[in-house]
Amino acid sequence: QVQPVESGGGLVQAGGFLTLGCAASESIFTLDTMGWYRQAPGKQRELVAVLATRGTTNYGDSVKGRFTLSTDNAKNTAYLHMNSLKPEDTAVYYCKLSRGDLEFWGQGTQVTVSS
């Protein structure tokens, strides 16, 4: 069982930046993907960014050019760097790790962007 632990949520003004962290309980190289999803009140959960550990990174259309996903392999951690934040980025952000058919979700961290 892999347990992702998220960090870094909070309140930020529009135009600002924030970095979220997702620490895995084991080596990144044992995983197939590391990704971030978000869910705003009354909306469905949507993809923010997902990294295939042996391949490419894909971003949701609404965050392309503003958000970047990176990893620190020594710390088994994925980071979501969020720039030029907008009020519509306000949501609970969830980290998801996967291995084969198994998915491991974090508890979520709140990001609030004020206008």
GROMACS .gro file of C-alpha atoms in nm:
model
  115
    1GLN     CA    1   0.000   0.000   0.000
    2VAL     CA    2   0.144   0.335  -0.109
    3GLN     CA    3   0.030   0.634   0.090
    4PRO     CA    4   0.067   0.977  -0.070
    5VAL     CA    5   0.102   1.268   0.170
    6GLU     CA    6   0.017   1.613   0.034
    7SER     CA    7   0.145   1.946   0.155
    8GLY     CA    8   0.150   2.311   0.060
    9GLY     CA    9  -0.208   2.421   0.018
   10GLY     CA   10  -0.332   2.756   0.138
   11LEU     CA   11  -0.469   3.098   0.050
   12VAL     CA   12  -0.309   3.310  -0.220
   13GLN     CA   13  -0.406   3.618  -0.417
   14ALA     CA   14  -0.485   3.603  -0.786
   15GLY     CA   15  -0.169   3.623  -0.993
   16GLY     CA   16   0.033   3.461  -0.717
   17PHE     CA   17   0.207   3.128  -0.697
   18LEU     CA   18   0.195   2.820  -0.478
   19THR     CA   19   0.373   2.485  -0.474
   20LEU     CA   20   0.210   2.162  -0.364
   21GLY     CA   21   0.406   1.856  -0.261
   22CYS     CA   22   0.311   1.487  -0.279
   23ALA     CA   23   0.540   1.253  -0.090
   24ALA     CA   24   0.522   0.882  -0.168
   25SER     CA   25   0.598   0.621   0.096
   26GLU     CA   26   0.831   0.439  -0.143
   27SER     CA   27   1.051   0.498  -0.445
   28ILE     CA   28   0.898   0.686  -0.734
   29PHE     CA   29   1.045   0.423  -0.966
   30THR     CA   30   0.805   0.160  -0.828
   31LEU     CA   31   0.512   0.369  -0.953
   32ASP     CA   32   0.364   0.407  -1.299
   33THR     CA   33   0.220   0.756  -1.261
   34MET     CA   34   0.215   1.047  -1.019
   35GLY     CA   35  -0.049   1.309  -1.071
   36TRP     CA   36  -0.262   1.588  -0.937
   37TYR     CA   37  -0.638   1.625  -0.968
   38ARG     CA   38  -0.868   1.889  -0.830
   39GLN     CA   39  -1.230   1.925  -0.735
   40ALA     CA   40  -1.413   2.252  -0.690
   41PRO     CA   41  -1.748   2.272  -0.507
   42GLY     CA   42  -2.028   2.144  -0.726
   43LYS     CA   43  -1.792   2.025  -0.998
   44GLN     CA   44  -1.644   1.695  -1.100
   45ARG     CA   45  -1.289   1.603  -1.018
   46GLU     CA   46  -1.060   1.696  -1.306
   47LEU     CA   47  -0.706   1.627  -1.417
   48VAL     CA   48  -0.448   1.892  -1.338
   49ALA     CA   49  -0.124   1.717  -1.433
   50VAL     CA   50   0.002   1.361  -1.451
   51LEU     CA   51   0.354   1.229  -1.492
   52ALA     CA   52   0.427   0.885  -1.630
   53THR     CA   53   0.740   0.792  -1.437
   54ARG     CA   54   0.894   0.641  -1.748
   55GLY     CA   55   0.748   0.890  -1.993
   56THR     CA   56   0.587   1.227  -2.041
   57THR     CA   57   0.382   1.473  -1.842
   58ASN     CA   58   0.032   1.576  -1.944
   59TYR     CA   59  -0.156   1.884  -1.824
   60GLY     CA   60  -0.518   1.980  -1.814
   61ASP     CA   61  -0.610   2.246  -2.070
   62SER     CA   62  -0.700   2.501  -1.805
   63VAL     CA   63  -0.353   2.493  -1.646
   64LYS     CA   64  -0.122   2.453  -1.945
   65GLY     CA   65   0.151   2.713  -1.945
   66ARG     CA   66   0.086   2.805  -1.580
   67PHE     CA   67   0.143   2.485  -1.382
   68THR     CA   68   0.448   2.258  -1.388
   69LEU     CA   69   0.489   1.914  -1.236
   70SER     CA   70   0.837   1.812  -1.122
   71THR     CA   71   0.985   1.534  -0.911
   72ASP     CA   72   1.262   1.496  -0.655
   73ASN     CA   73   1.352   1.130  -0.684
   74ALA     CA   74   1.572   1.135  -0.374
   75LYS     CA   75   1.274   1.251  -0.166
   76ASN     CA   76   1.015   1.037  -0.350
   77THR     CA   77   0.818   1.356  -0.396
   78ALA     CA   78   0.627   1.517  -0.681
   79TYR     CA   79   0.573   1.891  -0.682
   80LEU     CA   80   0.305   2.094  -0.853
   81HIS     CA   81   0.430   2.446  -0.917
   82MET     CA   82   0.133   2.673  -0.975
   83ASN     CA   83   0.190   3.019  -1.123
   84SER     CA   84  -0.044   3.297  -1.235
   85LEU     CA   85  -0.316   3.158  -1.014
   86LYS     CA   86  -0.676   3.249  -1.085
   87PRO     CA   87  -0.984   3.241  -0.862
   88GLU     CA   88  -1.113   2.954  -1.075
   89ASP     CA   89  -0.814   2.747  -0.959
   90THR     CA   90  -0.976   2.734  -0.617
   91ALA     CA   91  -1.037   2.368  -0.532
   92VAL     CA   92  -0.927   2.076  -0.321
   93TYR     CA   93  -0.619   1.929  -0.486
   94TYR     CA   94  -0.559   1.556  -0.465
   95CYS     CA   95  -0.245   1.363  -0.537
   96LYS     CA   96  -0.288   1.027  -0.704
   97LEU     CA   97  -0.023   0.760  -0.744
   98SER     CA   98  -0.074   0.450  -0.952
   99ARG     CA   99   0.087   0.113  -1.004
  100GLY     CA  100  -0.077  -0.115  -1.256
  101ASP     CA  101  -0.450  -0.116  -1.183
  102LEU     CA  102  -0.401   0.017  -0.831
  103GLU     CA  103  -0.463   0.381  -0.743
  104PHE     CA  104  -0.361   0.555  -0.422
  105TRP     CA  105  -0.519   0.889  -0.339
  106GLY     CA  106  -0.408   1.148  -0.089
  107GLN     CA  107  -0.642   1.315   0.156
  108GLY     CA  108  -0.652   1.640  -0.042
  109THR     CA  109  -0.526   1.990   0.027
  110GLN     CA  110  -0.727   2.310  -0.011
  111VAL     CA  111  -0.609   2.583  -0.247
  112THR     CA  112  -0.800   2.910  -0.234
  113VAL     CA  113  -0.726   3.194  -0.475
  114SER     CA  114  -0.874   3.530  -0.381
  115SER     CA  115  -0.960   3.793  -0.641
   0.00000   0.00000   0.00000
